[in-house]
MMTF fields as JSON, N, C-alpha, C and O atoms, coordinates in Angstrom:
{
  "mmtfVersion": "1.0.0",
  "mmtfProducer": "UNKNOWN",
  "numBonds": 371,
  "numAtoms": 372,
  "numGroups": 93,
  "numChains": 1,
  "numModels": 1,
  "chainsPerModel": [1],
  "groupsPerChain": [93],
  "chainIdList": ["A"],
  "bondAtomList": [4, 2, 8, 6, 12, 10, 16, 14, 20, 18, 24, 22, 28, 26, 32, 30, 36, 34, 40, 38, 44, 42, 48, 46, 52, 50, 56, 54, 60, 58, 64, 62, 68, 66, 72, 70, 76, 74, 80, 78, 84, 82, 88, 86, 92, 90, 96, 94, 100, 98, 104, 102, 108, 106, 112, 110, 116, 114, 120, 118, 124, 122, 128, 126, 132, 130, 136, 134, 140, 138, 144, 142, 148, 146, 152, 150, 156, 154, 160, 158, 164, 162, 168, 166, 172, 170, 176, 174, 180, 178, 184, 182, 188, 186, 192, 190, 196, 194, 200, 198, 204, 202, 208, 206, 212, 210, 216, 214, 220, 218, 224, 222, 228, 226, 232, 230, 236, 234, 240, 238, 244, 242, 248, 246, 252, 250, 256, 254, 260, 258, 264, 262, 268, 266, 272, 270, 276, 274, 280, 278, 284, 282, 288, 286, 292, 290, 296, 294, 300, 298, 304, 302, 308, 306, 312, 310, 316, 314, 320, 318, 324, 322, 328, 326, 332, 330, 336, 334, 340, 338, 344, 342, 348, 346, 352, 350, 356, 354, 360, 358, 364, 362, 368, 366],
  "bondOrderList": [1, 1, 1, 1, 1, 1, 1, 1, 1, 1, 1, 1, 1, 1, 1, 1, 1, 1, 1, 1, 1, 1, 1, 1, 1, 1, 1, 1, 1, 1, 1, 1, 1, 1, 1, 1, 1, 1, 1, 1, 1, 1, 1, 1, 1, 1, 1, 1, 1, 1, 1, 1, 1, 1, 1, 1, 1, 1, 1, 1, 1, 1, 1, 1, 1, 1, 1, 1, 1, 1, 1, 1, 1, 1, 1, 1, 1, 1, 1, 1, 1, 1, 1, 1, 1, 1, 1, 1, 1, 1, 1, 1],
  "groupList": [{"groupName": "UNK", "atomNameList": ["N", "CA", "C", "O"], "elementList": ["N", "C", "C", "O"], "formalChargeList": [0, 0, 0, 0], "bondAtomList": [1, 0, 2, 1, 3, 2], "bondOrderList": [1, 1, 2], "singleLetterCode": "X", "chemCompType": "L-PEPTIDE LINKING"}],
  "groupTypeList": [0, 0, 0, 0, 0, 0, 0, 0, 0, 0, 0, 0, 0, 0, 0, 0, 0, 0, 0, 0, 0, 0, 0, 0, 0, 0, 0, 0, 0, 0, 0, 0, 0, 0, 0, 0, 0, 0, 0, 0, 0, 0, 0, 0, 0, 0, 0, 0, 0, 0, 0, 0, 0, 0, 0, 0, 0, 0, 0, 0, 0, 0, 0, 0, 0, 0, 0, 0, 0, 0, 0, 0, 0, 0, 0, 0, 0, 0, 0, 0, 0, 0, 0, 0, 0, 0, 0, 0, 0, 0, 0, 0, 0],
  "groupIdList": [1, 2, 3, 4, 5, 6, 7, 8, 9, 10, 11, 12, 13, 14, 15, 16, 17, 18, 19, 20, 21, 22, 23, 24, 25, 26, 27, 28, 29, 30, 31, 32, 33, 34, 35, 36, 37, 38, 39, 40, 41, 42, 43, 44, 45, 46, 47, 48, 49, 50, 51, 52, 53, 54, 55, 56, 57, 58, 59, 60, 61, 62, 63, 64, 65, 66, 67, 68, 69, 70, 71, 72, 73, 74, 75, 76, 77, 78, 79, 80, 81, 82, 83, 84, 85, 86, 87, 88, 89, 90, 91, 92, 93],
  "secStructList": [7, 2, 2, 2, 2, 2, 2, 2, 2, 2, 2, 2, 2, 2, 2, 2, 2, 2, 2, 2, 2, 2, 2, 2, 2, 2, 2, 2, 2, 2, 2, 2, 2, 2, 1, 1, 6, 6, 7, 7, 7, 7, 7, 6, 6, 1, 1, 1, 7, 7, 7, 7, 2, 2, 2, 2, 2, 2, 2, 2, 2, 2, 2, 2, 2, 6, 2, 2, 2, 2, 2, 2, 2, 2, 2, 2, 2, 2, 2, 2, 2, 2, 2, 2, 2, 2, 2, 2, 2, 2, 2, 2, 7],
  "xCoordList": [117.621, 117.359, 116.293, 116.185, 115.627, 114.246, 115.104, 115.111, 115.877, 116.496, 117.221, 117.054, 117.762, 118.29, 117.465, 117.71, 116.122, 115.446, 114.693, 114.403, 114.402, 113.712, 114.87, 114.509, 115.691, 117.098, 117.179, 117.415, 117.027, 117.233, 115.786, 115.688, 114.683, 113.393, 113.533, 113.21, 114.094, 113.982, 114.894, 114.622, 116.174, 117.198, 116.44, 116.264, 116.039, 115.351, 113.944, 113.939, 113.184, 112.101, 112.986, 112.662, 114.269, 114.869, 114.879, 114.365, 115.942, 116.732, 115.13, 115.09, 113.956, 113.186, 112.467, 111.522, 112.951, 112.365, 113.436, 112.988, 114.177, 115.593, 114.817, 114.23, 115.004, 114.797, 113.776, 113.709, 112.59, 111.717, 111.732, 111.216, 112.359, 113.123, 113.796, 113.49, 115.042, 115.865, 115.088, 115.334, 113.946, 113.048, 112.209, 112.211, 111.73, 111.025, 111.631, 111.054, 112.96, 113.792, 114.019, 113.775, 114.471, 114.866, 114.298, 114.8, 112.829, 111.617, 111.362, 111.352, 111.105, 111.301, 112.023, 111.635, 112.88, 114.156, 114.34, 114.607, 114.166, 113.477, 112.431, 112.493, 111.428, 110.135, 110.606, 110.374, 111.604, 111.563, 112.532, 112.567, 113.361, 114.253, 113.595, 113.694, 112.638, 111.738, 110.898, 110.597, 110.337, 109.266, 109.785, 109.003, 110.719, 111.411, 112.176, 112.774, 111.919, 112.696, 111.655, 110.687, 112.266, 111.455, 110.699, 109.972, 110.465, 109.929, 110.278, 109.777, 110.959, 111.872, 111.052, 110.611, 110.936, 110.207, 110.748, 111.809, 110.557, 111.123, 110.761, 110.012, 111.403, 111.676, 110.33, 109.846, 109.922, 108.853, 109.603, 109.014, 110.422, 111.17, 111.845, 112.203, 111.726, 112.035, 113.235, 113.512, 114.489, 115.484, 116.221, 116.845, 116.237, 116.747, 115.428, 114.249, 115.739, 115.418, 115.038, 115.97, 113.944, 114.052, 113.978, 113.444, 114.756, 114.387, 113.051, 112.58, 112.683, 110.737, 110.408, 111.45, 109.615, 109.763, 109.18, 109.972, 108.561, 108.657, 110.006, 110.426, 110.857, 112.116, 113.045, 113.444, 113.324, 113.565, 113.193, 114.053, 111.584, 111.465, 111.801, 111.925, 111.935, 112.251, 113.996, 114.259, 114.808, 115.97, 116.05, 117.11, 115.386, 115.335, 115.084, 115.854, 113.955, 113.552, 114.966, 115.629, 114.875, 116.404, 117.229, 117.784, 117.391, 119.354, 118.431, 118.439, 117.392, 117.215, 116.956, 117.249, 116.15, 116.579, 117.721, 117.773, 118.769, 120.015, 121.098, 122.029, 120.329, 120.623, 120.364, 121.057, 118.536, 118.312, 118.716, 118.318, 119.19, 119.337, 121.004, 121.187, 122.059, 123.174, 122.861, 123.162, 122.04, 122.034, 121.523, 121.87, 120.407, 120.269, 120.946, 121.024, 122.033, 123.387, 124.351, 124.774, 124.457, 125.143, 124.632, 125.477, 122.983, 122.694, 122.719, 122.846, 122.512, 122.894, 124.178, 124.33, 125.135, 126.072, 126.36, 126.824, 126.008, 126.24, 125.308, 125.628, 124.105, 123.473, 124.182, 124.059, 124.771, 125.645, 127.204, 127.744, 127.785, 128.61, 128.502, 129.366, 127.266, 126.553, 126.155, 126.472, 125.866, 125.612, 126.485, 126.226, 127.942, 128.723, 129.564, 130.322, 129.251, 130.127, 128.987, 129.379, 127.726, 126.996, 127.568, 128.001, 127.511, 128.02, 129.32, 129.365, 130.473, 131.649, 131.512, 132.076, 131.015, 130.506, 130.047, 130.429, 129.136, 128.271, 129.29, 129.295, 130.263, 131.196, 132.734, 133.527, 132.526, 133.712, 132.651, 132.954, 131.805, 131.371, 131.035, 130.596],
  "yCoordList": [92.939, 92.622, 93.552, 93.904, 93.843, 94.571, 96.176, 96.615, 96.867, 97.68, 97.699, 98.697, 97.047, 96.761, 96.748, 97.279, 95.531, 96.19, 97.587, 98.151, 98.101, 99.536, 99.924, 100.077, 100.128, 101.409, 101.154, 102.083, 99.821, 99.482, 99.676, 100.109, 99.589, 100.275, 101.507, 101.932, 102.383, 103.751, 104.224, 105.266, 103.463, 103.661, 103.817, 104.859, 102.867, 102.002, 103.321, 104.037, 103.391, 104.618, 106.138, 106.89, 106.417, 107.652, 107.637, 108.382, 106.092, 106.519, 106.474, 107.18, 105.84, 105.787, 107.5, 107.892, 108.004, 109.153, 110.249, 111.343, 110.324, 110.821, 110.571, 111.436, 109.191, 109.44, 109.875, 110.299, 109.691, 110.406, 112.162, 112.844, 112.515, 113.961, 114.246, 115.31, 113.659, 113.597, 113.579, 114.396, 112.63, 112.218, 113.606, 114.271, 113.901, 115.397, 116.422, 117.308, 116.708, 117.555, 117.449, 118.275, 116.412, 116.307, 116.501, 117.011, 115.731, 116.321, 117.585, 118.084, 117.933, 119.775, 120.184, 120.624, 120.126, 120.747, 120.585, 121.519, 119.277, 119.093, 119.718, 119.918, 119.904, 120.456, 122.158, 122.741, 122.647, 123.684, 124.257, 125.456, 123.317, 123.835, 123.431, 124.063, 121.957, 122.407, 123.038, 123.019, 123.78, 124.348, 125.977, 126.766, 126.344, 127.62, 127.766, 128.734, 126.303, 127.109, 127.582, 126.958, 129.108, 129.502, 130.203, 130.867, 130.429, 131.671, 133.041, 133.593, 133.199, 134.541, 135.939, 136.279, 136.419, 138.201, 139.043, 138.57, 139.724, 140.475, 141.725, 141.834, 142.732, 144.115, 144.993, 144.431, 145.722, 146.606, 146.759, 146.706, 146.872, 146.678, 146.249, 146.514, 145.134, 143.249, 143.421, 142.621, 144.191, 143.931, 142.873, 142.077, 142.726, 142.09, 141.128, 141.47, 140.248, 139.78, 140.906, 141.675, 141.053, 141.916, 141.222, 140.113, 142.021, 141.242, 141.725, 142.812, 140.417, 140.542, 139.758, 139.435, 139.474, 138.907, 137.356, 136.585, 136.733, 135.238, 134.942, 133.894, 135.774, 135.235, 135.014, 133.901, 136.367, 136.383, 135.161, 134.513, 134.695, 133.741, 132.291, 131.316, 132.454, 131.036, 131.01, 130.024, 131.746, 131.476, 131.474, 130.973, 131.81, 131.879, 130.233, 129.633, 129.591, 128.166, 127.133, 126.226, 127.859, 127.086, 126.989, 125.906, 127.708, 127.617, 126.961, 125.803, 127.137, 126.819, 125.362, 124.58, 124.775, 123.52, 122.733, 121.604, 123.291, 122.994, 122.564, 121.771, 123.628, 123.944, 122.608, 122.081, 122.334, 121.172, 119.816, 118.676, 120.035, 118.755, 118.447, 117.341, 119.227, 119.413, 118.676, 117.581, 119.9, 119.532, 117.904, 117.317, 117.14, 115.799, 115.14, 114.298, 114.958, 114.89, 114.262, 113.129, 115.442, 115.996, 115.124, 114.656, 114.527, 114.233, 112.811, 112.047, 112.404, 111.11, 110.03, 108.853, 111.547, 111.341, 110.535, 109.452, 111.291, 111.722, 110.524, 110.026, 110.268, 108.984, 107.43, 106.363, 107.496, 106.179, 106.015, 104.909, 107.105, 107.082, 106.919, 106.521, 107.27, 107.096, 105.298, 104.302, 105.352, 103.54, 102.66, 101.538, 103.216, 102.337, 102.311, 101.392, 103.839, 103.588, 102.376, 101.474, 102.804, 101.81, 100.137, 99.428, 99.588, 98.494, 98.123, 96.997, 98.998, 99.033, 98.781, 97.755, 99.345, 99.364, 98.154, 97.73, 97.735, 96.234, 95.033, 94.11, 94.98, 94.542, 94.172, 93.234, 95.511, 95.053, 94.449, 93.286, 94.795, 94.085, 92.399, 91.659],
  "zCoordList": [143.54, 142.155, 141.578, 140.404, 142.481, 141.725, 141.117, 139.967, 142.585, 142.027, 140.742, 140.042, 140.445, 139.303, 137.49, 136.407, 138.216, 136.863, 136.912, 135.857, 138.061, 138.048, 137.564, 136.397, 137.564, 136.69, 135.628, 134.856, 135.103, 133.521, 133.326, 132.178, 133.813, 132.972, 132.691, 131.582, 133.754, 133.965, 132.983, 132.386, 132.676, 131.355, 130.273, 129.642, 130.091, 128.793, 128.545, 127.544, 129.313, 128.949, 128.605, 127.685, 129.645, 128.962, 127.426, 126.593, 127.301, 125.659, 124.912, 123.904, 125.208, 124.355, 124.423, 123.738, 125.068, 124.956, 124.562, 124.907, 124.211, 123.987, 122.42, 121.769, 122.068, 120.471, 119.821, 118.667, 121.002, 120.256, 120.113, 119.228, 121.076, 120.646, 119.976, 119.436, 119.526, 118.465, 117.409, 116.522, 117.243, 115.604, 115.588, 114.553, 116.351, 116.068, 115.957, 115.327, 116.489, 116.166, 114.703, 113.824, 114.633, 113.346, 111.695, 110.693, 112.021, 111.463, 110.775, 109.65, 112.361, 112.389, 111.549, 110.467, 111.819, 110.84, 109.314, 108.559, 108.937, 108.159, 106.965, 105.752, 108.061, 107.509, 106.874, 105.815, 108.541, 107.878, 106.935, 106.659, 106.421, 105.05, 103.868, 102.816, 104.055, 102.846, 102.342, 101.148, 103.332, 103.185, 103.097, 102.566, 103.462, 103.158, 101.727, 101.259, 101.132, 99.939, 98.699, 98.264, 98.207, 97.463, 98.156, 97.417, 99.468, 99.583, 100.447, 101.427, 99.914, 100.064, 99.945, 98.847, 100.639, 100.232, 99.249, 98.843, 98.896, 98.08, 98.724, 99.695, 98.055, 97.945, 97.356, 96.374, 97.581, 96.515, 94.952, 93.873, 95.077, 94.057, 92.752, 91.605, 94.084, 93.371, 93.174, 92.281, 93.56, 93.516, 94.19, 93.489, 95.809, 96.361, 97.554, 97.466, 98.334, 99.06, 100.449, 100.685, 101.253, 102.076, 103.111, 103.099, 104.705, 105.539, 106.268, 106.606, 106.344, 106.778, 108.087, 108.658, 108.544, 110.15, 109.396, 109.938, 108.769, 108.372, 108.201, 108.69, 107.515, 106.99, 108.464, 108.808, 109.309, 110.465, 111.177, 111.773, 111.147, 112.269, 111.941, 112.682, 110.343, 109.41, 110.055, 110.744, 109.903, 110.012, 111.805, 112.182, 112.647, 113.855, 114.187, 114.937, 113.565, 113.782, 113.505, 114.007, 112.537, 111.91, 112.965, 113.149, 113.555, 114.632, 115.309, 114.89, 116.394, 117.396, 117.241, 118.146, 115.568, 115.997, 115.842, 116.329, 115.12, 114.434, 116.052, 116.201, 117.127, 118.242, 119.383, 120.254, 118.678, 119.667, 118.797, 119.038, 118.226, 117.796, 118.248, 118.757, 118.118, 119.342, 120.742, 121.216, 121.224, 122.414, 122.75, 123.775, 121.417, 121.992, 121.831, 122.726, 120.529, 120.206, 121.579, 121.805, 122.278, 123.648, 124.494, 125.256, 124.716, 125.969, 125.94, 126.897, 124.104, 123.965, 124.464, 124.792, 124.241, 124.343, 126.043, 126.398, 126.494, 127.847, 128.765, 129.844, 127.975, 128.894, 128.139, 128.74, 127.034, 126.669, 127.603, 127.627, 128.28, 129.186, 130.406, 131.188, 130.645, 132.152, 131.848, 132.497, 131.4, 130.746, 130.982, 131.417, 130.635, 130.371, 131.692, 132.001, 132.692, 133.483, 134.67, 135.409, 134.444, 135.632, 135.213, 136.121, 133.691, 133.498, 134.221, 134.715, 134.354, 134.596, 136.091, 136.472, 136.825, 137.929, 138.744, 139.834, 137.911, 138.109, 137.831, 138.645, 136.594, 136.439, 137.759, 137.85, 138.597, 139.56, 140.703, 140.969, 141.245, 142.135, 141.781, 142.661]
}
């Protein structure tokens, strides 16, 4: 029995930590499309938009969290199936 609640604590602290990754990902991401709009570089020119390394690292932040937020997506995914097969499990015995 004890085994049993150590795995469902040990569940139970993952997903709670799963979302708190997901919520900061998300945040993140967030933060950084609002805070990127409107500031675009310009050109000496002022013709066009130039590419500049803020803009570079602004659109760089972008995928990678667009990226982690997938991947927690994915792992969510993946520990609600692991879930369901231990229930399934517990269920035939």
């Amino acid at each position: 029995m004890s085994d049993h609640m150590s795995m469902a604590s040990h569940t139970s602290s993952r997903r709670a930590s799963l979302r708190n990754g997901v919520l900061l990902v998300t945040v993140s991401a967030i933060s950084l499309l609002v805070a990127n709009n409107g500031a675009l570089a310009r050109a000496l020119n002022g013709s066009s938009p130039a590419l500049s390394a803020p803009n570079i690292a602004s659109d760089a932040a972008t995928y990678a969290a667009q990226q982690a937020a997938a991947a927690a997506r994915q792992t969510q995914g993946s520990l609600a199936r692991a879930a369901r097969a231990m229930q399934d499990m517990r269920a035939v015995q």
